[in-house]
Coordinates of N, CA and C in Angstrom, one line a residue:
M270 N 93.5 104.7 121.9 CA 93.9 105.0 123.3 C 95.4 105.3 123.4
E271 N 96.2 104.5 122.8 CA 97.6 104.7 122.8 C 98.0 106.0 122.2
Q272 N 97.3 106.3 121.1 CA 97.6 107.6 120.4 C 97.3 108.8 121.3
Q273 N 96.1 108.7 122.1 CA 95.7 109.8 123.0 C 96.8 109.9 124.1
H274 N 97.3 108.8 124.6 CA 98.3 108.8 125.7 C 99.5 109.5 125.2
I275 N 99.9 109.2 124.0 CA 101.1 109.9 123.4 C 100.9 111.4 123.3
Q276 N 99.7 111.8 122.9 CA 99.5 113.2 122.7 C 99.5 113.9 124.1
V277 N 99.0 113.3 125.1 CA 99.0 113.9 126.5 C 100.4 114.0 126.9
E278 N 101.3 113.0 126.8 CA 102.7 113.1 127.2 C 103.4 114.1 126.4
K279 N 103.1 114.3 125.1 CA 103.8 115.2 124.3 C 103.4 116.7 124.7
K280 N 102.2 116.9 125.1 CA 101.8 118.2 125.6 C 102.5 118.6 126.8
K281 N 102.8 117.6 127.7 CA 103.5 117.9 129.0 C 105.0 118.3 128.7
L282 N 105.5 117.8 127.6 CA 106.9 118.0 127.3 C 107.1 119.1 126.2
C283 N 106.2 119.9 126.0 CA 106.3 121.0 125.0 C 106.7 122.3 125.7
C284 N 107.5 123.1 125.0 CA 108.0 124.4 125.4 C 106.8 125.4 125.2
S285 N 106.5 126.2 126.2 CA 105.4 127.1 126.1 C 105.7 128.4 125.3
I286 N 107.0 128.5 124.9 CA 107.4 129.6 124.1 C 107.3 129.3 122.6
C287 N 108.0 128.2 122.2 CA 107.9 127.8 120.8 C 106.8 126.8 120.5
L288 N 106.2 126.2 121.5 CA 105.1 125.3 121.4 C 105.5 124.0 120.7
D289 N 106.8 123.7 120.7 CA 107.3 122.4 120.2 C 107.9 121.6 121.3
L290 N 108.3 120.4 121.0 CA 108.9 119.5 122.0 C 110.2 120.2 122.5
L291 N 110.5 120.0 123.7 CA 111.6 120.7 124.4 C 112.9 120.3 123.7
K292 N 113.8 121.2 123.4 CA 115.1 121.0 122.8 C 116.1 121.5 123.8
D293 N 117.0 120.6 124.2 CA 118.0 120.9 125.3 C 117.3 121.5 126.5
P294 N 116.3 120.8 127.1 CA 115.5 121.4 128.1 C 116.2 121.9 129.4
V295 N 115.8 123.0 129.9 CA 116.3 123.6 131.1 C 115.1 123.9 132.0
T296 N 115.3 123.8 133.3 CA 114.3 124.1 134.3 C 114.8 125.3 135.1
I297 N 114.0 126.4 135.1 CA 114.4 127.6 135.8 C 113.9 127.6 137.3
P298 N 114.4 128.5 138.2 CA 114.1 128.4 139.6 C 112.6 128.2 140.0
C299 N 111.7 128.8 139.2 CA 110.3 128.7 139.6 C 109.7 127.3 139.3
G300 N 110.5 126.4 138.5 CA 110.0 125.1 138.2 C 109.5 124.8 136.8
H301 N 109.4 125.9 136.0 CA 108.9 125.7 134.6 C 110.1 125.4 133.7
S302 N 109.8 124.7 132.7 CA 110.9 124.2 131.8 C 110.7 124.8 130.4
Y303 N 111.9 125.0 129.7 CA 111.9 125.6 128.4 C 113.0 125.0 127.6
C304 N 113.0 125.3 126.2 CA 114.1 125.0 125.4 C 115.2 126.0 125.8
T305 N 116.5 125.6 125.8 CA 117.6 126.4 126.2 C 117.6 127.7 125.4
N306 N 117.5 127.6 124.1 CA 117.5 128.8 123.2 C 116.3 129.7 123.4
C307 N 115.2 129.1 123.6 CA 113.9 129.9 123.8 C 114.0 130.8 125.0
V308 N 114.4 130.2 126.2 CA 114.4 131.0 127.4 C 115.6 132.0 127.4
K309 N 116.7 131.6 126.7 CA 117.9 132.4 126.6 C 117.5 133.7 125.8
H310 N 116.8 133.5 124.7 CA 116.4 134.6 123.8 C 115.4 135.5 124.6
H311 N 114.5 134.9 125.4 CA 113.6 135.7 126.1 C 114.3 136.6 127.2
W312 N 115.3 136.0 127.8 CA 116.0 136.8 128.9 C 116.9 137.8 128.2
D313 N 117.5 137.5 127.0 CA 118.3 138.5 126.4 C 117.5 139.8 126.1
E314 N 116.2 139.6 125.8 CA 115.4 140.8 125.6 C 115.1 141.6 126.9
E315 N 115.3 140.9 128.0 CA 115.0 141.6 129.3 C 116.3 142.1 130.0
D316 N 117.4 141.9 129.3 CA 118.7 142.4 130.0 C 118.6 143.8 130.4
H317 N 118.0 144.7 129.6 CA 118.0 146.1 130.0 C 117.2 146.4 131.2
K318 N 116.3 145.5 131.7 CA 115.5 145.7 132.9 C 116.3 145.3 134.2
K319 N 117.4 144.6 134.0 CA 118.2 144.1 135.1 C 117.6 143.0 135.9
T320 N 116.3 142.6 135.6 CA 115.6 141.5 136.1 C 115.1 140.6 135.0
H321 N 114.9 139.3 135.3 CA 114.5 138.4 134.3 C 113.3 137.6 134.9
S322 N 112.3 137.3 134.0 CA 111.1 136.7 134.5 C 110.8 135.4 133.8
C323 N 109.9 134.6 134.4 CA 109.4 133.4 133.7 C 108.3 133.7 132.8
P324 N 108.3 133.3 131.6 CA 107.3 133.6 130.6 C 105.9 133.1 131.0
Q325 N 105.8 132.1 131.9 CA 104.5 131.5 132.3 C 104.0 132.2 133.6
C326 N 104.7 132.1 134.6 CA 104.2 132.6 135.9 C 104.6 134.0 136.2
R327 N 105.5 134.6 135.4 CA 106.0 136.0 135.6 C 106.9 136.2 136.8
Q328 N 107.3 135.1 137.5 CA 108.1 135.3 138.6 C 109.5 135.9 138.2
T329 N 110.0 136.9 138.9 CA 111.3 137.5 138.5 C 112.5 137.0 139.3
F330 N 113.6 137.1 138.6 CA 114.9 136.6 139.2 C 116.0 137.6 139.0
T331 N 116.7 137.8 140.1 CA 117.9 138.7 140.1 C 119.0 138.1 141.0
P332 N 120.2 137.8 140.4 CA 120.6 138.1 139.0 C 120.0 137.1 138.1
R333 N 120.4 137.2 136.8 CA 120.0 136.2 135.8 C 120.4 134.8 136.1
P334 N 119.5 133.8 136.3 CA 119.9 132.5 136.6 C 120.7 131.8 135.6
A335 N 121.6 130.9 136.0 CA 122.4 130.1 135.1 C 121.5 129.0 134.6
L336 N 121.7 128.7 133.3 CA 120.9 127.6 132.7 C 121.6 126.3 132.7
V337 N 121.0 125.3 133.3 CA 121.6 123.9 133.4 C 120.7 122.9 132.7
K338 N 121.2 122.1 131.8 CA 120.3 121.2 131.1 C 119.7 120.2 132.1
N339 N 118.4 120.0 131.9 CA 117.6 119.0 132.7 C 117.7 117.7 132.0
T340 N 118.6 116.8 132.4 CA 118.9 115.5 131.7 C 117.7 114.6 131.8
V341 N 116.9 114.7 132.9 CA 115.7 113.8 133.0 C 114.7 114.1 131.9
L342 N 114.4 115.4 131.8 CA 113.5 115.8 130.7 C 114.0 115.5 129.3
A343 N 115.3 115.7 129.1 CA 115.9 115.4 127.8 C 115.7 113.9 127.5
E344 N 115.8 113.0 128.5 CA 115.6 111.6 128.2 C 114.2 111.2 127.9
L345 N 113.3 111.9 128.7 CA 111.8 111.7 128.4 C 111.4 112.1 127.0
V346 N 112.0 113.3 126.5 CA 111.7 113.8 125.2 C 112.2 112.7 124.2
E347 N 113.4 112.2 124.4 CA 114.0 111.3 123.4 C 113.1 110.0 123.4
E348 N 112.7 109.6 124.6 CA 111.8 108.3 124.7 C 110.5 108.6 124.0
L349 N 109.9 109.7 124.1 CA 108.7 110.0 123.5 C 108.8 110.1 121.9
Q350 N 109.9 110.6 121.5 CA 110.2 110.7 120.0 C 110.3 109.3 119.4
T351 N 111.0 108.4 120.2 CA 111.1 107.0 119.8 C 109.8 106.3 119.7
T352 N 109.0 106.5 120.7 CA 107.6 105.9 120.8 C 106.8 106.4 119.6
E353 N 106.9 107.7 119.3 CA 106.1 108.2 118.1 C 106.5 107.6 116.8
L354 N 107.8 107.3 116.7 CA 108.3 106.7 115.4 C 107.8 105.3 115.3
Q355 N 107.8 104.5 116.5 CA 107.3 103.2 116.5 C 105.8 103.1 116.2
A356 N 105.1 104.1 116.8 CA 103.6 104.1 116.5 C 103.3 104.5 115.1
D357 N 104.1 105.4 114.5 CA 103.8 105.8 113.1 C 104.1 104.6 112.2
H358 N 105.0 103.7 112.5 CA 105.3 102.5 111.7 C 104.2 101.6 111.7
C359 N 103.4 101.6 112.8 CA 102.2 100.6 112.9 C 101.0 101.2 112.2
Y360 N 101.0 102.5 112.0 CA 99.8 103.1 111.3 C 99.9 102.9 109.8
A361 N 98.7 102.8 109.2 CA 98.6 102.6 107.7 C 98.9 103.8 107.0
G362 N 99.7 103.7 105.9 CA 100.0 104.8 105.0 C 99.3 104.5 103.7
P363 N 99.6 105.4 102.7 CA 99.0 105.2 101.3 C 99.4 103.8 100.7
G364 N 98.4 103.1 100.3 CA 98.7 101.8 99.7 C 98.7 100.6 100.7
D365 N 98.7 100.9 102.0 CA 98.7 99.9 103.0 C 97.3 99.3 103.2
V366 N 97.2 98.0 103.5 CA 95.9 97.4 103.8 C 95.6 97.7 105.3
T367 N 94.4 98.1 105.6 CA 94.0 98.4 107.0 C 93.0 97.4 107.6
F368 N 92.9 97.5 108.9 CA 91.9 96.7 109.7 C 90.8 97.7 110.0
D369 N 89.6 97.5 109.4 CA 88.5 98.5 109.5 C 87.9 98.7 110.9
V370 N 88.1 97.6 111.7 CA 87.5 97.7 113.1 C 88.2 98.7 114.0
C371 N 89.5 99.0 113.7 CA 90.2 99.9 114.5 C 89.5 101.3 114.5
S372 N 89.4 101.8 115.7 CA 88.8 103.2 115.8 C 89.9 104.2 115.7
G373 N 89.5 105.4 115.3 CA 90.5 106.5 115.1 C 91.4 106.2 113.9
R374 N 92.6 106.5 114.1 CA 93.6 106.3 113.0 C 93.8 104.8 112.7
K375 N 93.7 104.4 111.4 CA 93.7 103.0 111.1 C 95.1 102.4 111.2
L376 N 95.2 101.2 111.8 CA 96.5 100.5 111.9 C 96.7 99.7 110.7
K377 N 98.0 99.5 110.4 CA 98.4 98.7 109.2 C 98.2 97.2 109.5
A378 N 97.5 96.6 108.5 CA 97.2 95.1 108.7 C 98.5 94.3 108.5
T379 N 98.7 93.3 109.4 CA 99.9 92.5 109.4 C 99.6 91.0 109.0
K380 N 98.3 90.6 109.2 CA 97.9 89.2 108.9 C 96.6 89.2 108.2
S381 N 96.4 88.2 107.3 CA 95.1 88.0 106.6 C 94.6 86.6 106.8
C382 N 93.3 86.5 107.0 CA 92.6 85.2 107.2 C 92.0 84.8 105.8
L383 N 92.5 83.6 105.3 CA 92.0 83.2 104.0 C 90.6 82.7 104.0
E384 N 90.1 82.2 105.2 CA 88.8 81.7 105.3 C 87.8 82.9 105.4
R385 N 88.1 83.9 106.2 CA 87.1 85.0 106.4 C 87.4 86.2 105.5
L386 N 88.5 86.2 104.7 CA 88.8 87.3 103.8 C 88.9 88.6 104.6
V387 N 89.5 88.5 105.8 CA 89.7 89.7 106.6 C 91.1 89.9 106.9
S388 N 91.6 91.2 106.9 CA 93.0 91.5 107.3 C 93.0 92.1 108.7
Y389 N 94.0 91.7 109.5 CA 94.0 92.1 110.9 C 95.3 92.9 111.2
C390 N 95.2 93.9 112.1 CA 96.4 94.6 112.5 C 97.0 93.7 113.6
G391 N 98.2 94.2 114.1 CA 98.9 93.4 115.1 C 98.2 93.3 116.4
Q392 N 97.3 94.3 116.8 CA 96.6 94.2 118.0 C 95.4 93.3 118.0
H393 N 94.9 92.9 116.8 CA 93.7 92.2 116.7 C 93.8 90.8 116.2
F394 N 95.0 90.4 115.6 CA 95.0 89.1 115.0 C 95.3 88.0 116.0
H395 N 95.9 88.3 117.2 CA 96.1 87.3 118.2 C 94.8 86.7 118.8
P396 N 93.8 87.6 119.1 CA 92.5 87.0 119.6 C 91.9 86.1 118.6
H397 N 92.0 86.4 117.3 CA 91.4 85.6 116.2 C 92.2 84.3 116.1
Y398 N 93.5 84.3 116.2 CA 94.3 83.1 116.1 C 94.1 82.1 117.3
E399 N 93.8 82.7 118.5 CA 93.7 81.9 119.7 C 92.3 81.4 120.0
S400 N 91.3 82.0 119.2 CA 89.9 81.5 119.4 C 89.7 80.1 118.9
P401 N 89.1 79.2 119.7 CA 88.9 77.8 119.3 C 88.1 77.7 118.0
A402 N 87.2 78.6 117.7 CA 86.4 78.6 116.5 C 87.3 78.9 115.3
Y403 N 88.4 79.5 115.4 CA 89.2 79.9 114.3 C 90.6 79.2 114.2
K404 N 90.7 78.2 115.1 CA 92.0 77.5 115.2 C 92.5 76.9 113.9
K405 N 91.6 76.5 113.0 CA 92.0 75.8 111.8 C 92.0 76.8 110.6
H406 N 91.7 78.1 110.9 CA 91.8 79.1 109.8 C 93.3 79.4 109.5
T407 N 93.5 79.7 108.2 CA 94.8 80.0 107.7 C 95.1 81.5 107.8
L408 N 96.1 81.8 108.6 CA 96.5 83.2 108.7 C 97.9 83.4 107.9
I409 N 97.9 84.3 107.0 CA 99.1 84.5 106.2 C 99.6 85.9 106.4
K410 N 100.9 86.1 106.2 CA 101.4 87.5 106.3 C 100.8 88.4 105.2
Q411 N 100.4 89.6 105.7 CA 99.7 90.5 104.8 C 100.7 91.0 103.7
S412 N 100.3 90.8 102.5 CA 101.2 91.2 101.3 C 100.4 92.2 100.4
G413 N 99.2 92.5 100.7 CA 98.4 93.4 99.9 C 97.8 92.7 98.7
K414 N 98.0 91.4 98.6 CA 97.5 90.6 97.4 C 96.6 89.5 97.9
L415 N 95.9 89.7 99.0 CA 95.0 88.6 99.5 C 94.0 88.2 98.4
Q416 N 93.4 89.1 97.7 CA 92.3 88.8 96.7 C 92.9 87.9 95.6
G417 N 94.2 87.9 95.4 CA 94.7 87.1 94.3 C 94.7 85.6 94.6
N418 N 94.5 85.2 95.9 CA 94.4 83.8 96.3 C 93.0 83.4 96.4
I419 N 92.0 84.2 96.1 CA 90.6 83.9 96.2 C 89.8 83.9 94.9
C420 N 88.9 83.0 94.8 CA 88.1 82.9 93.6 C 87.2 84.1 93.5
S421 N 87.2 84.8 92.4 CA 86.4 86.0 92.3 C 84.9 85.7 92.1
C422 N 84.6 84.5 91.7 CA 83.2 84.1 91.6 C 82.5 83.6 92.9
H423 N 83.3 82.8 93.6 CA 82.7 82.1 94.8 C 83.3 82.5 96.1
G424 N 84.4 83.3 96.1 CA 85.0 83.8 97.3 C 85.7 82.7 98.1
K425 N 86.1 81.6 97.4 CA 86.8 80.5 98.1 C 88.2 80.5 97.7
D426 N 89.0 79.7 98.5 CA 90.4 79.6 98.2 C 90.7 78.9 96.9
L427 N 91.7 79.4 96.1 CA 92.1 78.7 94.9 C 93.0 77.6 95.2
K428 N 92.5 76.5 95.7 CA 93.3 75.4 96.2 C 93.6 74.4 95.2
L429 N 92.9 74.4 94.0 CA 93.1 73.4 93.0 C 93.7 74.0 91.7
F430 N 94.3 73.1 90.9 CA 94.8 73.5 89.7 C 94.3 72.6 88.6
C431 N 93.7 73.3 87.6 CA 93.1 72.5 86.4 C 94.2 72.4 85.4
R432 N 94.7 71.1 85.2 CA 95.7 70.9 84.2 C 95.2 71.0 82.7
T433 N 93.9 70.8 82.6 CA 93.3 71.0 81.2 C 93.3 72.4 80.8
D434 N 92.9 73.3 81.7 CA 92.8 74.7 81.3 C 94.0 75.5 81.8
Q435 N 94.9 74.8 82.6 CA 96.1 75.5 83.1 C 95.8 76.8 83.9
K436 N 94.9 76.6 84.9 CA 94.6 77.7 85.8 C 94.2 77.2 87.2
C437 N 94.3 78.0 88.2 CA 93.9 77.7 89.5 C 92.4 77.9 89.7
T438 N 91.8 77.0 90.5 CA 90.3 77.1 90.7 C 90.0 76.8 92.1
C439 N 88.8 77.2 92.5 CA 88.3 76.8 93.8 C 87.5 75.5 93.7
L440 N 87.1 74.9 94.8 CA 86.4 73.6 94.7 C 85.1 73.7 93.9
L441 N 84.4 74.8 94.1 CA 83.1 74.9 93.4 C 83.3 75.0 91.9
C442 N 84.3 75.8 91.5 CA 84.6 75.9 90.1 C 85.0 74.6 89.5
A443 N 85.8 73.8 90.3 CA 86.2 72.5 89.8 C 85.0 71.6 89.5
V444 N 84.0 71.7 90.4 CA 82.8 70.8 90.3 C 81.9 71.2 89.1
Y445 N 81.7 72.5 89.0 CA 80.7 73.0 88.0 C 81.3 73.4 86.6
E446 N 82.5 73.9 86.6 CA 83.1 74.5 85.4 C 84.2 73.7 84.8
H447 N 84.8 72.8 85.6 CA 85.9 72.0 85.1 C 85.7 70.5 85.3
K448 N 84.4 70.1 85.1 CA 84.0 68.7 85.3 C 84.8 67.8 84.3
H449 N 85.3 66.7 84.8 CA 86.0 65.7 84.0 C 87.4 66.2 83.6
H450 N 87.8 67.4 84.1 CA 89.2 67.9 83.8 C 90.2 67.3 84.7
G451 N 91.4 67.3 84.3 CA 92.5 66.8 85.2 C 92.8 67.8 86.3
M452 N 92.5 67.4 87.5 CA 92.7 68.4 88.7 C 93.8 67.9 89.6
I453 N 94.5 68.8 90.2 CA 95.5 68.5 91.2 C 95.5 69.7 92.2
L454 N 96.1 69.4 93.4 CA 96.2 70.5 94.4 C 97.1 71.5 93.9
A455 N 96.8 72.8 94.0 CA 97.6 73.9 93.5 C 99.0 73.8 94.2
S456 N 99.1 73.4 95.4 CA 100.4 73.3 96.1 C 101.3 72.3 95.5
E457 N 100.7 71.2 95.0 CA 101.4 70.1 94.4 C 101.9 70.6 93.0
E458 N 101.0 71.3 92.3 CA 101.4 71.8 91.0 C 102.6 72.8 91.1
R459 N 102.4 73.6 92.1 CA 103.5 74.6 92.3 C 104.8 73.9 92.6
S460 N 104.8 72.9 93.5 CA 106.0 72.1 93.8 C 106.6 71.5 92.5
K461 N 105.7 71.0 91.6 CA 106.2 70.4 90.4 C 106.9 71.5 89.5
W462 N 106.2 72.7 89.4 CA 106.8 73.8 88.6 C 108.1 74.2 89.2
E463 N 108.2 74.3 90.5 CA 109.5 74.7 91.1 C 110.6 73.7 90.8
E464 N 110.2 72.4 90.9 CA 111.2 71.3 90.5 C 111.7 71.4 89.1
E465 N 110.7 71.6 88.2 CA 111.0 71.8 86.8 C 111.9 73.0 86.5
L466 N 111.6 74.1 87.3 CA 112.4 75.3 87.1 C 113.8 75.1 87.5
V467 N 114.0 74.4 88.7 CA 115.3 74.1 89.2 C 116.1 73.3 88.2
S468 N 115.4 72.2 87.6 CA 116.0 71.4 86.6 C 116.4 72.1 85.4
S469 N 115.5 73.0 84.9 CA 115.8 73.8 83.7 C 117.0 74.7 84.0
Q470 N 117.1 75.3 85.2 CA 118.2 76.2 85.5 C 119.5 75.4 85.5
Q471 N 119.4 74.2 86.0 CA 120.6 73.4 86.1 C 121.1 73.0 84.7
K472 N 120.1 72.7 83.8 CA 120.5 72.3 82.4 C 121.1 73.5 81.7
I473 N 120.5 74.7 81.9 CA 121.0 75.9 81.2 C 122.4 76.2 81.8
K474 N 122.6 76.0 83.1 CA 123.9 76.3 83.7 C 125.0 75.3 83.1
K475 N 124.6 74.0 82.9 CA 125.5 73.1 82.3 C 125.8 73.4 80.9
R476 N 124.8 73.8 80.1 CA 125.1 74.2 78.7 C 126.0 75.4 78.6
L477 N 125.8 76.4 79.5 CA 126.7 77.5 79.5 C 128.1 77.1 79.9
Q478 N 128.2 76.2 80.9 CA 129.5 75.7 81.3 C 130.2 75.0 80.1
D479 N 129.4 74.1 79.4 CA 130.0 73.4 78.3 C 130.4 74.4 77.2
R480 N 129.6 75.4 76.9 CA 130.0 76.4 75.9 C 131.3 77.1 76.3
E481 N 131.4 77.4 77.6 CA 132.6 78.1 78.1 C 133.8 77.2 77.9
N482 N 133.6 75.9 78.2 CA 134.8 75.0 78.0 C 135.1 74.9 76.5
D483 N 134.1 74.8 75.6 CA 134.4 74.8 74.2 C 135.1 76.0 73.7
M484 N 134.8 77.2 74.3 CA 135.4 78.4 73.9 C 136.9 78.4 74.3
K485 N 137.2 77.8 75.5 CA 138.5 77.7 76.0 C 139.4 76.8 75.1
V486 N 138.8 75.7 74.7 CA 139.5 74.7 73.8 C 139.7 75.4 72.5
L487 N 138.7 76.1 71.9 CA 138.9 76.8 70.7 C 140.0 77.8 70.7
Q488 N 140.0 78.6 71.8 CA 141.0 79.6 72.0 C 142.4 79.0 72.1
H489 N 142.5 77.9 72.8 CA 143.8 77.2 72.9 C 144.3 76.7 71.5
E490 N 143.3 76.2 70.7 CA 143.7 75.7 69.4 C 144.1 76.9 68.5
M491 N 143.4 78.1 68.6 CA 143.8 79.2 67.8 C 145.1 79.8 68.2
D492 N 145.4 79.7 69.5 CA 146.7 80.1 70.0 C 147.8 79.2 69.4
A493 N 147.5 77.9 69.4 CA 148.5 77.0 68.9 C 148.7 77.2 67.4
I494 N 147.7 77.5 66.6 CA 147.8 77.8 65.2 C 148.6 79.0 64.9
N495 N 148.3 80.1 65.7 CA 149.0 81.3 65.6 C 150.5 81.2 65.9
Y496 N 150.8 80.4 66.9 CA 152.1 80.1 67.3 C 152.9 79.4 66.2
S497 N 152.2 78.4 65.6 CA 152.8 77.6 64.5 C 153.0 78.5 63.3
A498 N 152.1 79.4 63.0 CA 152.2 80.3 61.9 C 153.3 81.2 62.1
D499 N 153.5 81.8 63.3 CA 154.5 82.7 63.5 C 155.9 82.0 63.4
K500 N 155.9 80.8 63.9 CA 157.2 80.0 63.9 C 157.6 79.7 62.5
A501 N 156.6 79.3 61.6 CA 156.9 79.0 60.2 C 157.3 80.2 59.5
L502 N 156.7 81.4 59.8 CA 157.1 82.6 59.1 C 158.5 83.0 59.5
K503 N 158.8 82.8 60.8 CA 160.2 83.2 61.2 C 161.2 82.3 60.6
E504 N 160.9 81.0 60.5 CA 161.9 80.0 59.8 C 162.0 80.4 58.4
S505 N 160.9 80.7 57.7 CA 161.0 81.1 56.3 C 161.9 82.3 56.1
E506 N 161.7 83.3 57.0 CA 162.5 84.5 56.9 C 164.0 84.2 57.1
E507 N 164.3 83.3 58.0 CA 165.7 82.9 58.2 C 166.3 82.2 57.0
I508 N 165.5 81.3 56.4 CA 166.0 80.6 55.2 C 166.2 81.6 54.1
F509 N 165.2 82.5 53.9 CA 165.4 83.5 52.8 C 166.6 84.4 53.0
T510 N 166.8 84.8 54.3 CA 168.0 85.6 54.6 C 169.3 84.8 54.4
H511 N 169.3 83.6 54.7 CA 170.5 82.7 54.6 C 170.8 82.6 53.1
H512 N 169.8 82.3 52.2 CA 170.1 82.2 50.8 C 170.4 83.5 50.1
A513 N 169.8 84.5 50.6 CA 170.0 85.8 49.9 C 171.4 86.4 50.2
F514 N 171.8 86.3 51.4 CA 173.1 86.9 51.8 C 174.2 85.9 52.2
G515 N 173.8 84.6 52.0 CA 174.8 83.6 52.4 C 176.0 83.5 51.5

């Protein structure tokens, strides 16, 4: 419905000469509006007649009317173009997940329900979220990877983690395929991995810092050795010079 409304408004704001949206719109004395360049070109071709006409109603004007920009129409055209850009952003493009219930052009899905395995567009996820029957359902931001959180065998959430097999499972898989295995909530295992990752990063950072400090100490020692060697060489040259020419 919104798309149809935009199309109607766009038709009203189109130039009947170029059939495109009005550019620098002007309204001539008969009330019809055109792009400045379109009507100017049309009247330039009529200059030899000494009269100028409206391309739509054929009303003639003498002398040639001055063209003044219709600022109201210009603002309406700009507003329509902005609305079209916003609408296009909501529509699904190649690779986007869509909400199949949408009629006409498909809207881009913005939320996904983990319980129903359905993705919703912005216009339809609010009723789902506000319905008492779906209050406890989990709605997540659409990322295009909904199926990655679902068991391919049972269609259930992968809420558990099997420590024995090192993989995420659903409740049914845990009961039938991972019996007597060490199980934990996937969220807890993830938190544990994140903590271990942070700890590992800190250890690596400390080792790098220690290595950098060792390099600084080594460089300082090398500088000291080079300084002592240069000093000893200079003293030897002075002694040699003193004995040779003294």
